[in-house]
PDB file of C-alpha atoms in Angstrom:
ATOM      1  CA  VAL A   1       0.000   0.000   0.000  1.00 97.00           C
ATOM      2  CA  LEU A   2       1.366   3.408  -1.019  1.00 97.00           C
ATOM      3  CA  ALA A   3       0.172   6.730   0.374  1.00 98.00           C
ATOM      4  CA  GLY A   4       1.257  10.340   0.117  1.00 98.00           C
ATOM      5  CA  LEU A   5       0.032  13.787   1.062  1.00 98.00           C
ATOM      6  CA  ARG A   6       1.310  17.164  -0.132  1.00 97.00           C
ATOM      7  CA  GLY A   7       0.272  20.568   1.143  1.00 97.00           C
ATOM      8  CA  GLU A   8       1.256  24.018  -0.048  1.00 96.00           C
ATOM      9  CA  THR A   9      -0.003  27.584   0.005  1.00 96.00           C
ATOM     10  CA  HIS A  10       0.264  30.346  -2.599  1.00 95.00           C
ATOM     11  CA  ASP A  11       0.081  33.984  -1.447  1.00 96.00           C
ATOM     12  CA  TYR A  12      -0.228  36.908  -3.866  1.00 95.00           C
ATOM     13  CA  ASP A  13       0.323  40.512  -2.825  1.00 96.00           C
ATOM     14  CA  TYR A  14      -0.766  42.563  -5.846  1.00 94.00           C
ATOM     15  CA  THR A  15       0.013  46.273  -6.144  1.00 95.00           C
ATOM     16  CA  THR A  16      -0.616  48.452  -9.191  1.00 93.00           C
ATOM     17  CA  ASP A  17       0.968  51.785 -10.096  1.00 92.00           C
ATOM     18  CA  ALA A  18      -1.693  52.393 -12.743  1.00 90.00           C
ATOM     19  CA  PRO A  19      -5.102  53.806 -11.767  1.00 90.00           C
ATOM     20  CA  ALA A  20      -7.595  51.052 -10.973  1.00 90.00           C
ATOM     21  CA  GLY A  21     -10.391  50.625 -13.485  1.00 88.00           C
ATOM     22  CA  PRO A  22     -10.604  50.488 -17.302  1.00 87.00           C
ATOM     23  CA  ASN A  23      -7.323  51.252 -19.089  1.00 86.00           C
ATOM     24  CA  GLY A  24      -7.643  50.834 -22.846  1.00 84.00           C
ATOM     25  CA  ARG A  25      -8.715  47.268 -23.491  1.00 81.00           C
ATOM     26  CA  PHE A  26      -7.674  46.164 -20.020  1.00 85.00           C
ATOM     27  CA  LEU A  27      -9.283  46.363 -16.592  1.00 87.00           C
ATOM     28  CA  VAL A  28      -6.791  47.225 -13.836  1.00 90.00           C
ATOM     29  CA  PRO A  29      -7.790  45.654 -10.492  1.00 90.00           C
ATOM     30  CA  ASP A  30      -7.366  47.474  -7.183  1.00 91.00           C
ATOM     31  CA  ASP A  31      -4.504  46.490  -4.866  1.00 94.00           C
ATOM     32  CA  ARG A  32      -5.363  43.232  -3.178  1.00 92.00           C
ATOM     33  CA  GLU A  33      -4.077  40.054  -1.587  1.00 94.00           C
ATOM     34  CA  ASP A  34      -5.086  36.497  -2.501  1.00 93.00           C
ATOM     35  CA  SER A  35      -4.236  33.203  -0.851  1.00 94.00           C
ATOM     36  CA  TYR A  36      -4.806  29.636  -2.042  1.00 94.00           C
ATOM     37  CA  ASP A  37      -4.267  26.468  -0.022  1.00 95.00           C
ATOM     38  CA  LEU A  38      -3.592  23.197  -1.833  1.00 97.00           C
ATOM     39  CA  LEU A  39      -3.846  19.700  -0.368  1.00 96.00           C
ATOM     40  CA  THR A  40      -3.205  16.774  -2.699  1.00 97.00           C
ATOM     41  CA  PRO A  41      -3.457  13.164  -1.487  1.00 98.00           C
ATOM     42  CA  LYS A  42      -2.393  10.010  -3.274  1.00 97.00           C
ATOM     43  CA  LEU A  43      -3.330   6.441  -2.369  1.00 98.00           C
ATOM     44  CA  GLY A  44      -2.446   3.219  -4.147  1.00 98.00           C
ATOM     45  CA  ALA A  45      -2.181  -0.514  -3.737  1.00 98.00           C
ATOM     46  CA  ILE A  46      -0.168  -3.164  -5.581  1.00 98.00           C
ATOM     47  CA  TRP A  47      -0.829  -6.912  -5.345  1.00 98.00           C
ATOM     48  CA  THR A  48       1.732  -9.376  -6.692  1.00 97.00           C
ATOM     49  CA  PRO A  49       0.584 -12.971  -6.249  1.00 94.00           C
ATOM     50  CA  GLY A  50       2.347 -16.222  -7.059  1.00 90.00           C
ATOM     51  CA  ASN A  51       5.842 -16.027  -8.509  1.00 88.00           C
ATOM     52  CA  GLY A  52       5.748 -12.232  -8.858  1.00 89.00           C
ATOM     53  CA  ALA A  53       5.648 -12.180 -12.666  1.00 95.00           C
ATOM     54  CA  ILE A  54       2.365 -10.239 -12.812  1.00 97.00           C
ATOM     55  CA  SER A  55       1.146  -7.420 -10.557  1.00 97.00           C
ATOM     56  CA  TYR A  56      -2.229  -5.736 -10.195  1.00 98.00           C
ATOM     57  CA  TYR A  57      -2.569  -2.133  -9.060  1.00 98.00           C
ATOM     58  CA  VAL A  58      -5.076   0.593  -8.298  1.00 98.00           C
ATOM     59  CA  ASN A  59      -4.386   4.274  -7.667  1.00 98.00           C
ATOM     60  CA  TYR A  60      -6.294   7.379  -6.630  1.00 98.00           C
ATOM     61  CA  SER A  61      -4.766  10.847  -6.784  1.00 98.00           C
ATOM     62  CA  ARG A  62      -5.774  14.487  -6.731  1.00 98.00           C
ATOM     63  CA  GLY A  63      -3.935  17.241  -8.559  1.00 97.00           C
ATOM     64  CA  GLU A  64      -4.415  20.930  -7.801  1.00 97.00           C
ATOM     65  CA  ARG A  65      -3.170  24.157  -9.398  1.00 95.00           C
ATOM     66  CA  ALA A  66      -3.413  27.642  -7.939  1.00 94.00           C
ATOM     67  CA  PRO A  67      -4.409  30.422 -10.370  1.00 90.00           C
ATOM     68  CA  GLN A  68      -1.514  32.168 -12.067  1.00 89.00           C
ATOM     69  CA  ALA A  69      -0.904  35.880 -11.577  1.00 89.00           C
ATOM     70  CA  SER A  70      -2.069  36.618 -15.125  1.00 84.00           C
ATOM     71  CA  ASP A  71      -5.298  34.696 -14.423  1.00 83.00           C
ATOM     72  CA  LEU A  72      -6.135  37.024 -11.567  1.00 87.00           C
ATOM     73  CA  TYR A  73      -4.772  40.434 -12.518  1.00 88.00           C
ATOM     74  CA  ARG A  74      -4.514  40.659 -16.324  1.00 84.00           C
ATOM     75  CA  LEU A  75      -8.142  41.243 -17.272  1.00 83.00           C
ATOM     76  CA  GLN A  76     -10.081  42.416 -20.299  1.00 78.00           C
ATOM     77  CA  SER A  77     -11.978  45.672 -19.942  1.00 73.00           C
ATOM     78  CA  GLN A  78     -15.405  44.075 -20.451  1.00 72.00           C
ATOM     79  CA  GLN A  79     -15.082  41.502 -17.702  1.00 70.00           C
ATOM     80  CA  GLY A  80     -15.273  41.691 -13.945  1.00 67.00           C
ATOM     81  CA  ILE A  81     -12.610  40.956 -11.378  1.00 70.00           C
ATOM     82  CA  ALA A  82     -11.476  37.355 -11.769  1.00 64.00           C
ATOM     83  CA  GLU A  83     -12.561  35.140  -8.895  1.00 73.00           C
ATOM     84  CA  ALA A  84     -10.562  32.093  -9.907  1.00 81.00           C
ATOM     85  CA  GLU A  85     -10.664  28.995  -7.737  1.00 88.00           C
ATOM     86  CA  VAL A  86      -8.074  26.282  -7.291  1.00 93.00           C
ATOM     87  CA  GLU A  87      -8.177  24.009 -10.348  1.00 95.00           C
ATOM     88  CA  THR A  88      -8.521  20.345  -9.332  1.00 97.00           C
ATOM     89  CA  MET A  89      -8.383  16.958 -10.991  1.00 97.00           C
ATOM     90  CA  ASP A  90      -9.366  13.709  -9.300  1.00 98.00           C
ATOM     91  CA  SER A  91      -8.333  10.498 -11.026  1.00 98.00           C
ATOM     92  CA  VAL A  92      -8.612   6.752 -10.474  1.00 98.00           C
ATOM     93  CA  GLU A  93      -6.752   4.069 -12.410  1.00 98.00           C
ATOM     94  CA  ILE A  94      -6.693   0.291 -12.270  1.00 98.00           C
ATOM     95  CA  GLY A  95      -4.313  -1.930 -14.169  1.00 98.00           C
ATOM     96  CA  THR A  96      -1.990  -4.874 -14.438  1.00 98.00           C
ATOM     97  CA  ARG A  97       1.637  -5.243 -15.505  1.00 98.00           C
ATOM     98  CA  GLY A  98       4.269  -7.918 -15.650  1.00 97.00           C
ATOM     99  CA  THR A  99       6.168 -10.373 -17.829  1.00 96.00           C
ATOM    100  CA  VAL A 100       4.992 -13.517 -19.617  1.00 95.00           C
ATOM    101  CA  VAL A 101       6.321 -15.910 -22.277  1.00 93.00           C
ATOM    102  CA  GLY A 102       9.348 -16.731 -20.185  1.00 91.00           C
ATOM    103  CA  GLY A 103      10.097 -13.080 -19.509  1.00 91.00           C
ATOM    104  CA  ARG A 104      10.272 -12.152 -23.210  1.00 95.00           C
ATOM    105  CA  LEU A 105       7.053 -10.116 -23.198  1.00 97.00           C
ATOM    106  CA  TYR A 106       6.577  -7.178 -20.836  1.00 97.00           C
ATOM    107  CA  PHE A 107       3.191  -5.462 -20.683  1.00 98.00           C
ATOM    108  CA  ASP A 108       1.338  -2.767 -18.735  1.00 98.00           C
ATOM    109  CA  VAL A 109      -2.386  -2.101 -19.241  1.00 98.00           C
ATOM    110  CA  ALA A 110      -4.399   0.466 -17.299  1.00 98.00           C
ATOM    111  CA  ALA A 111      -7.875   1.980 -17.405  1.00 98.00           C
ATOM    112  CA  TYR A 112      -8.530   5.395 -15.876  1.00 98.00           C
ATOM    113  CA  TYR A 113     -11.236   7.926 -15.077  1.00 98.00           C
ATOM    114  CA  ALA A 114     -10.660  11.586 -14.189  1.00 98.00           C
ATOM    115  CA  GLU A 115     -12.683  14.730 -13.590  1.00 98.00           C
ATOM    116  CA  LYS A 116     -11.350  18.294 -13.710  1.00 97.00           C
ATOM    117  CA  GLU A 117     -13.113  21.186 -11.952  1.00 96.00           C
ATOM    118  CA  ASN A 118     -12.568  24.969 -11.997  1.00 93.00           C
ATOM    119  CA  PHE A 119     -10.822  24.634 -15.355  1.00 90.00           C
ATOM    120  CA  PHE A 120      -9.407  28.109 -16.150  1.00 86.00           C
ATOM    121  CA  PHE A 121      -8.954  29.265 -19.754  1.00 82.00           C
ATOM    122  CA  ARG A 122      -9.617  32.194 -22.096  1.00 77.00           C
ATOM    123  CA  ASP A 123     -12.462  31.864 -24.598  1.00 76.00           C
ATOM    124  CA  SER A 124     -12.417  33.133 -28.191  1.00 71.00           C
ATOM    125  CA  ASP A 125     -13.586  36.564 -26.997  1.00 70.00           C
ATOM    126  CA  GLY A 126     -10.460  36.778 -24.833  1.00 70.00           C
ATOM    127  CA  LEU A 127     -12.462  36.547 -21.600  1.00 74.00           C
ATOM    128  CA  ASN A 128     -11.515  34.466 -18.588  1.00 77.00           C
ATOM    129  CA  VAL A 129     -13.565  31.356 -17.921  1.00 82.00           C
ATOM    130  CA  THR A 130     -13.064  30.321 -14.296  1.00 83.00           C
ATOM    131  CA  ASP A 131     -15.550  27.464 -13.866  1.00 87.00           C
ATOM    132  CA  GLY A 132     -14.895  25.071 -16.741  1.00 91.00           C
ATOM    133  CA  SER A 133     -15.011  21.330 -16.182  1.00 96.00           C
ATOM    134  CA  THR A 134     -14.027  18.243 -18.169  1.00 96.00           C
ATOM    135  CA  ARG A 135     -14.210  14.457 -17.912  1.00 98.00           C
ATOM    136  CA  HIS A 136     -11.523  12.023 -19.102  1.00 98.00           C
ATOM    137  CA  GLN A 137     -11.722   8.238 -19.379  1.00 98.00           C
ATOM    138  CA  GLY A 138      -9.804   5.672 -21.336  1.00 98.00           C
ATOM    139  CA  ILE A 139      -7.449   2.738 -21.477  1.00 98.00           C
ATOM    140  CA  GLU A 140      -3.703   2.722 -22.130  1.00 98.00           C
ATOM    141  CA  ALA A 141      -1.328  -0.124 -22.904  1.00 98.00           C
ATOM    142  CA  GLN A 142       2.360  -0.600 -23.525  1.00 98.00           C
ATOM    143  CA  ALA A 143       4.319  -3.726 -24.367  1.00 98.00           C
ATOM    144  CA  ALA A 144       7.773  -4.876 -25.426  1.00 98.00           C
ATOM    145  CA  TYR A 145       8.537  -8.289 -26.950  1.00 97.00           C
ATOM    146  CA  ASP A 146      12.005  -9.805 -27.363  1.00 97.00           C
ATOM    147  CA  ILE A 147      11.377 -11.827 -30.531  1.00 96.00           C
ATOM    148  CA  PHE A 148      14.282 -14.276 -30.263  1.00 93.00           C
ATOM    149  CA  GLY A 149      14.877 -14.007 -26.539  1.00 90.00           C
ATOM    150  CA  ASP A 150      18.451 -12.762 -26.927  1.00 91.00           C
ATOM    151  CA  GLY A 151      17.897  -9.002 -27.336  1.00 92.00           C
ATOM    152  CA  LEU A 152      18.730  -9.095 -31.071  1.00 96.00           C
ATOM    153  CA  LEU A 153      15.300  -7.948 -32.287  1.00 97.00           C
ATOM    154  CA  THR A 154      12.679  -6.248 -30.137  1.00 97.00           C
ATOM    155  CA  VAL A 155       9.279  -4.852 -31.021  1.00 98.00           C
ATOM    156  CA  SER A 156       7.641  -2.402 -28.619  1.00 98.00           C
ATOM    157  CA  GLY A 157       4.779   0.020 -28.643  1.00 98.00           C
ATOM    158  CA  THR A 158       2.060   1.911 -26.850  1.00 98.00           C
ATOM    159  CA  ALA A 159      -1.615   2.467 -27.570  1.00 98.00           C
ATOM    160  CA  SER A 160      -4.269   4.645 -25.987  1.00 98.00           C
ATOM    161  CA  TYR A 161      -7.986   5.110 -26.474  1.00 98.00           C
ATOM    162  CA  ALA A 162      -9.575   7.945 -24.505  1.00 98.00           C
ATOM    163  CA  GLU A 163     -12.669  10.111 -24.426  1.00 98.00           C
ATOM    164  CA  HIS A 164     -12.191  13.717 -23.293  1.00 97.00           C
ATOM    165  CA  THR A 165     -15.425  15.680 -22.916  1.00 97.00           C
ATOM    166  CA  TYR A 166     -16.605  19.055 -21.664  1.00 96.00           C
ATOM    167  CA  THR A 167     -19.082  18.890 -18.782  1.00 96.00           C
ATOM    168  CA  PHE A 168     -20.293  22.501 -18.840  1.00 94.00           C
ATOM    169  CA  ASP A 169     -21.866  24.989 -21.264  1.00 92.00           C
ATOM    170  CA  ARG A 170     -20.208  28.158 -22.577  1.00 88.00           C
ATOM    171  CA  ILE A 171     -21.503  30.227 -25.490  1.00 81.00           C
ATOM    172  CA  VAL A 172     -19.419  33.310 -26.252  1.00 74.00           C
ATOM    173  CA  ALA A 173     -20.891  36.585 -27.472  1.00 62.00           C
ATOM    174  CA  SER A 174     -19.382  36.263 -30.935  1.00 60.00           C
ATOM    175  CA  GLY A 175     -20.846  32.786 -31.355  1.00 59.00           C
ATOM    176  CA  SER A 176     -17.552  31.538 -32.770  1.00 61.00           C
ATOM    177  CA  GLU A 177     -16.894  29.142 -29.912  1.00 75.00           C
ATOM    178  CA  ILE A 178     -19.758  27.090 -28.547  1.00 84.00           C
ATOM    179  CA  ILE A 179     -19.051  24.640 -25.740  1.00 90.00           C
ATOM    180  CA  ARG A 180     -21.854  22.333 -24.672  1.00 91.00           C
ATOM    181  CA  SER A 181     -21.725  19.619 -22.064  1.00 94.00           C
ATOM    182  CA  GLY A 182     -20.939  16.338 -23.806  1.00 94.00           C
ATOM    183  CA  ASN A 183     -18.873  17.867 -26.625  1.00 95.00           C
ATOM    184  CA  GLU A 184     -15.447  16.344 -27.120  1.00 96.00           C
ATOM    185  CA  VAL A 185     -12.504  18.492 -26.051  1.00 94.00           C
ATOM    186  CA  ASP A 186     -10.960  20.050 -29.154  1.00 92.00           C
ATOM    187  CA  THR A 187      -7.441  19.022 -30.260  1.00 93.00           C
ATOM    188  CA  ALA A 188      -7.713  15.892 -28.068  1.00 96.00           C
ATOM    189  CA  PRO A 189      -7.658  12.745 -30.254  1.00 97.00           C
ATOM    190  CA  ASN A 190      -9.330   9.533 -29.154  1.00 97.00           C
ATOM    191  CA  TRP A 191      -6.546   7.326 -30.493  1.00 98.00           C
ATOM    192  CA  LEU A 192      -2.800   7.601 -29.933  1.00 98.00           C
ATOM    193  CA  GLY A 193      -0.176   4.977 -30.603  1.00 98.00           C
ATOM    194  CA  ASP A 194       3.369   4.168 -31.610  1.00 98.00           C
ATOM    195  CA  VAL A 195       5.353   1.088 -32.563  1.00 98.00           C
ATOM    196  CA  ARG A 196       9.113   0.557 -32.741  1.00 98.00           C
ATOM    197  CA  LEU A 197      11.303  -2.229 -34.137  1.00 98.00           C
ATOM    198  CA  THR A 198      14.805  -2.281 -32.643  1.00 98.00           C
ATOM    199  CA  TRP A 199      17.774  -4.280 -33.954  1.00 97.00           C
ATOM    200  CA  ARG A 200      20.824  -4.705 -31.715  1.00 97.00           C
ATOM    201  CA  PRO A 201      23.339  -7.094 -33.350  1.00 96.00           C
ATOM    202  CA  THR A 202      26.164  -6.094 -30.983  1.00 95.00           C
ATOM    203  CA  ASP A 203      26.476  -4.342 -27.652  1.00 93.00           C
ATOM    204  CA  ALA A 204      27.861  -1.280 -29.452  1.00 95.00           C
ATOM    205  CA  PHE A 205      25.422  -0.894 -32.376  1.00 97.00           C
ATOM    206  CA  GLU A 206      21.668  -0.296 -32.315  1.00 97.00           C
ATOM    207  CA  ALA A 207      19.214   0.667 -35.064  1.00 98.00           C
ATOM    208  CA  SER A 208      15.471   1.200 -34.974  1.00 98.00           C
ATOM    209  CA  VAL A 209      12.532   2.273 -37.096  1.00 98.00           C
ATOM    210  CA  SER A 210       9.338   3.621 -35.561  1.00 98.00           C
ATOM    211  CA  ALA A 211       5.925   5.032 -36.422  1.00 98.00           C
ATOM    212  CA  GLU A 212       3.759   7.394 -34.394  1.00 98.00           C
ATOM    213  CA  TYR A 213       0.008   7.604 -34.929  1.00 98.00           C
ATOM    214  CA  ILE A 214      -2.284  10.467 -33.903  1.00 98.00           C
ATOM    215  CA  GLY A 215      -5.960   9.883 -34.604  1.00 98.00           C
ATOM    216  CA  GLU A 216      -8.677  12.205 -35.839  1.00 97.00           C
ATOM    217  CA  TYR A 217      -9.772  15.011 -33.533  1.00 97.00           C
ATOM    218  CA  PHE A 218     -12.080  18.017 -33.510  1.00 95.00           C
ATOM    219  CA  THR A 219     -10.428  21.378 -34.080  1.00 93.00           C
ATOM    220  CA  ASP A 220     -13.167  23.440 -32.397  1.00 90.00           C
ATOM    221  CA  PRO A 221     -15.125  23.099 -29.138  1.00 89.00           C
ATOM    222  CA  ALA A 222     -18.434  22.996 -31.030  1.00 89.00           C
ATOM    223  CA  ASN A 223     -17.214  19.819 -32.784  1.00 92.00           C
ATOM    224  CA  THR A 224     -17.989  21.046 -36.311  1.00 90.00           C
ATOM    225  CA  GLN A 225     -14.511  20.693 -37.907  1.00 92.00           C
ATOM    226  CA  THR A 226     -11.942  17.897 -37.737  1.00 94.00           C
ATOM    227  CA  TYR A 227      -8.295  17.132 -38.420  1.00 96.00           C
ATOM    228  CA  PRO A 228      -7.900  13.626 -39.937  1.00 96.00           C
ATOM    229  CA  GLY A 229      -4.812  12.629 -37.948  1.00 97.00           C
ATOM    230  CA  HIS A 230      -1.524  11.295 -39.281  1.00 97.00           C
ATOM    231  CA  THR A 231       1.182   8.657 -39.015  1.00 98.00           C
ATOM    232  CA  VAL A 232       4.815   9.804 -38.994  1.00 98.00           C
ATOM    233  CA  THR A 233       7.806   7.467 -39.204  1.00 98.00           C
ATOM    234  CA  GLN A 234      11.445   7.881 -38.224  1.00 98.00           C
ATOM    235  CA  ALA A 235      14.667   5.869 -38.065  1.00 98.00           C
ATOM    236  CA  ARG A 236      17.570   6.020 -35.652  1.00 98.00           C
ATOM    237  CA  ALA A 237      20.992   4.366 -35.420  1.00 98.00           C
ATOM    238  CA  SER A 238      23.769   4.701 -32.873  1.00 97.00           C
ATOM    239  CA  TYR A 239      27.235   3.269 -32.324  1.00 97.00           C
ATOM    240  CA  ASP A 240      29.277   3.278 -29.121  1.00 96.00           C
ATOM    241  CA  PHE A 241      32.901   3.895 -30.086  1.00 95.00           C
ATOM    242  CA  THR A 242      33.897   3.647 -26.430  1.00 94.00           C
ATOM    243  CA  GLU A 243      32.076   3.448 -23.123  1.00 91.00           C
ATOM    244  CA  THR A 244      31.827   7.251 -23.088  1.00 94.00           C
ATOM    245  CA  LEU A 245      31.678   8.189 -26.806  1.00 96.00           C
ATOM    246  CA  GLU A 246      28.597   7.601 -28.975  1.00 96.00           C
ATOM    247  CA  GLY A 247      27.753   8.608 -32.533  1.00 97.00           C
ATOM    248  CA  PHE A 248      24.159   8.688 -33.771  1.00 98.00           C
ATOM    249  CA  VAL A 249      21.927   9.627 -36.689  1.00 98.00           C
ATOM    250  CA  ILE A 250      18.174  10.320 -36.601  1.00 98.00           C
ATOM    251  CA  VAL A 251      16.022  10.614 -39.725  1.00 98.00           C
ATOM    252  CA  ARG A 252      12.564  12.085 -39.080  1.00 97.00           C
ATOM    253  CA  ASN A 253       9.461  11.949 -41.291  1.00 98.00           C
ATOM    254  CA  LEU A 254      10.890   9.271 -43.568  1.00 97.00           C
ATOM    255  CA  PHE A 255       8.171   9.681 -46.214  1.00 97.00           C
ATOM    256  CA  ASP A 256       8.178  13.501 -46.139  1.00 97.00           C
ATOM    257  CA  LEU A 257       4.533  13.592 -45.077  1.00 97.00           C
ATOM    258  CA  ASN A 258       2.665  16.891 -44.867  1.00 96.00           C
ATOM    259  CA  TYR A 259       1.101  16.904 -41.407  1.00 97.00           C
ATOM    260  CA  ALA A 260       0.198  19.243 -38.562  1.00 96.00           C
ATOM    261  CA  ASP A 261       1.793  19.176 -35.135  1.00 95.00           C
ATOM    262  CA  ARG A 262      -1.437  20.853 -34.055  1.00 94.00           C
ATOM    263  CA  ALA A 263      -4.605  21.985 -35.805  1.00 95.00           C
ATOM    264  CA  ASP A 264      -7.394  24.212 -34.531  1.00 91.00           C
ATOM    265  CA  LEU A 265     -10.168  26.504 -35.740  1.00 87.00           C
ATOM    266  CA  ALA A 266      -9.330  30.217 -35.812  1.00 82.00           C
ATOM    267  CA  PHE A 267     -11.033  33.151 -37.552  1.00 78.00           C
ATOM    268  CA  GLY A 268     -13.603  30.838 -39.115  1.00 78.00           C
ATOM    269  CA  ALA A 269     -11.155  28.416 -40.760  1.00 85.00           C
ATOM    270  CA  ASN A 270      -8.936  25.515 -39.770  1.00 89.00           C
ATOM    271  CA  ARG A 271      -5.422  26.608 -38.803  1.00 92.00           C
ATOM    272  CA  TYR A 272      -2.445  24.252 -39.070  1.00 95.00           C
ATOM    273  CA  PHE A 273       0.934  24.332 -37.341  1.00 96.00           C
ATOM    274  CA  PRO A 274       3.031  22.292 -39.780  1.00 96.00           C
ATOM    275  CA  GLY A 275       5.260  19.454 -38.637  1.00 96.00           C
ATOM    276  CA  GLU A 276       8.847  18.958 -39.730  1.00 95.00           C
ATOM    277  CA  PRO A 277       9.538  17.767 -43.296  1.00 97.00           C
ATOM    278  CA  LEU A 278      12.011  14.983 -44.011  1.00 98.00           C
ATOM    279  CA  ASN A 279      15.187  15.846 -42.084  1.00 98.00           C
ATOM    280  CA  ALA A 280      18.212  14.222 -40.471  1.00 98.00           C
ATOM    281  CA  THR A 281      20.318  14.908 -37.404  1.00 97.00           C
ATOM    282  CA  PHE A 282      23.883  13.662 -36.981  1.00 97.00           C
ATOM    283  CA  GLY A 283      25.530  13.888 -33.606  1.00 97.00           C
ATOM    284  CA  ILE A 284      28.209  12.759 -31.209  1.00 97.00           C
ATOM    285  CA  ARG A 285      27.592  12.388 -27.503  1.00 96.00           C
ATOM    286  CA  LYS A 286      30.483  12.369 -25.052  1.00 96.00           C
ATOM    287  CA  ARG A 287      30.079  11.433 -21.377  1.00 92.00           C
ATOM    288  CA  PHE A 288      32.653  12.616 -18.857  1.00 92.00           C
ATOM    289  CA  ASN A 289      33.045  10.573 -15.694  1.00 79.00           C
TER     290      ASN A 289
END
């Protein structure tokens, strides 16, 4: 059984040299003090029966974040004084991990559920939202398999399916961003995954090829536009000349795919932040004892 408890306090003493009240497009708050107390527990249990090859675990934890200074004191002229609360997330996970097939296959599978309250963000009108909330649930898995049992060839990967949803309503004045309870969180794909094949013929040389998959996701909170997702591949090789000197090469985006690191909806159209084209990095790493 594992348990932990963390407590902290955040004190703000805000003083302004500008006159309080509207100042251009900003609202200057009066001098004030704010204090936030955080208490975050964690509780878990691990059960390892039999020969210890497989374990079962369950965890509960709470995360908390005090408002940032800009959340409280950098305000738009058309909004009131921000009364931000401590942002919290409570999560529970249950899973199993261990080795099978004579120790050649390692796995870890977990399901989780989490709720976030007092989610603080700025909407498309530039106004603070202090009482957002979201729900997150899904299952994650990772595994590594030593194909021949001697470390020569290993295949490994991770996979995740999750549902991230808003649990509150927010309709901005411009109508360009509509959040309704039950909508999927924008830019949060349901599917994520990667797979890697690693070849290690000697202790000094290693080469691998991998692929990373990001699934389709909505680009706006109203869930009207989507990004289709992508799969990007890369290769890597390294050689240890000595115990402290390594040379390596990394080739990214092997097929020179056009893809977006991130996509969202802005000014009425999808906006894309392009990923790297085909490129290579050569390097030497030296370790000094």
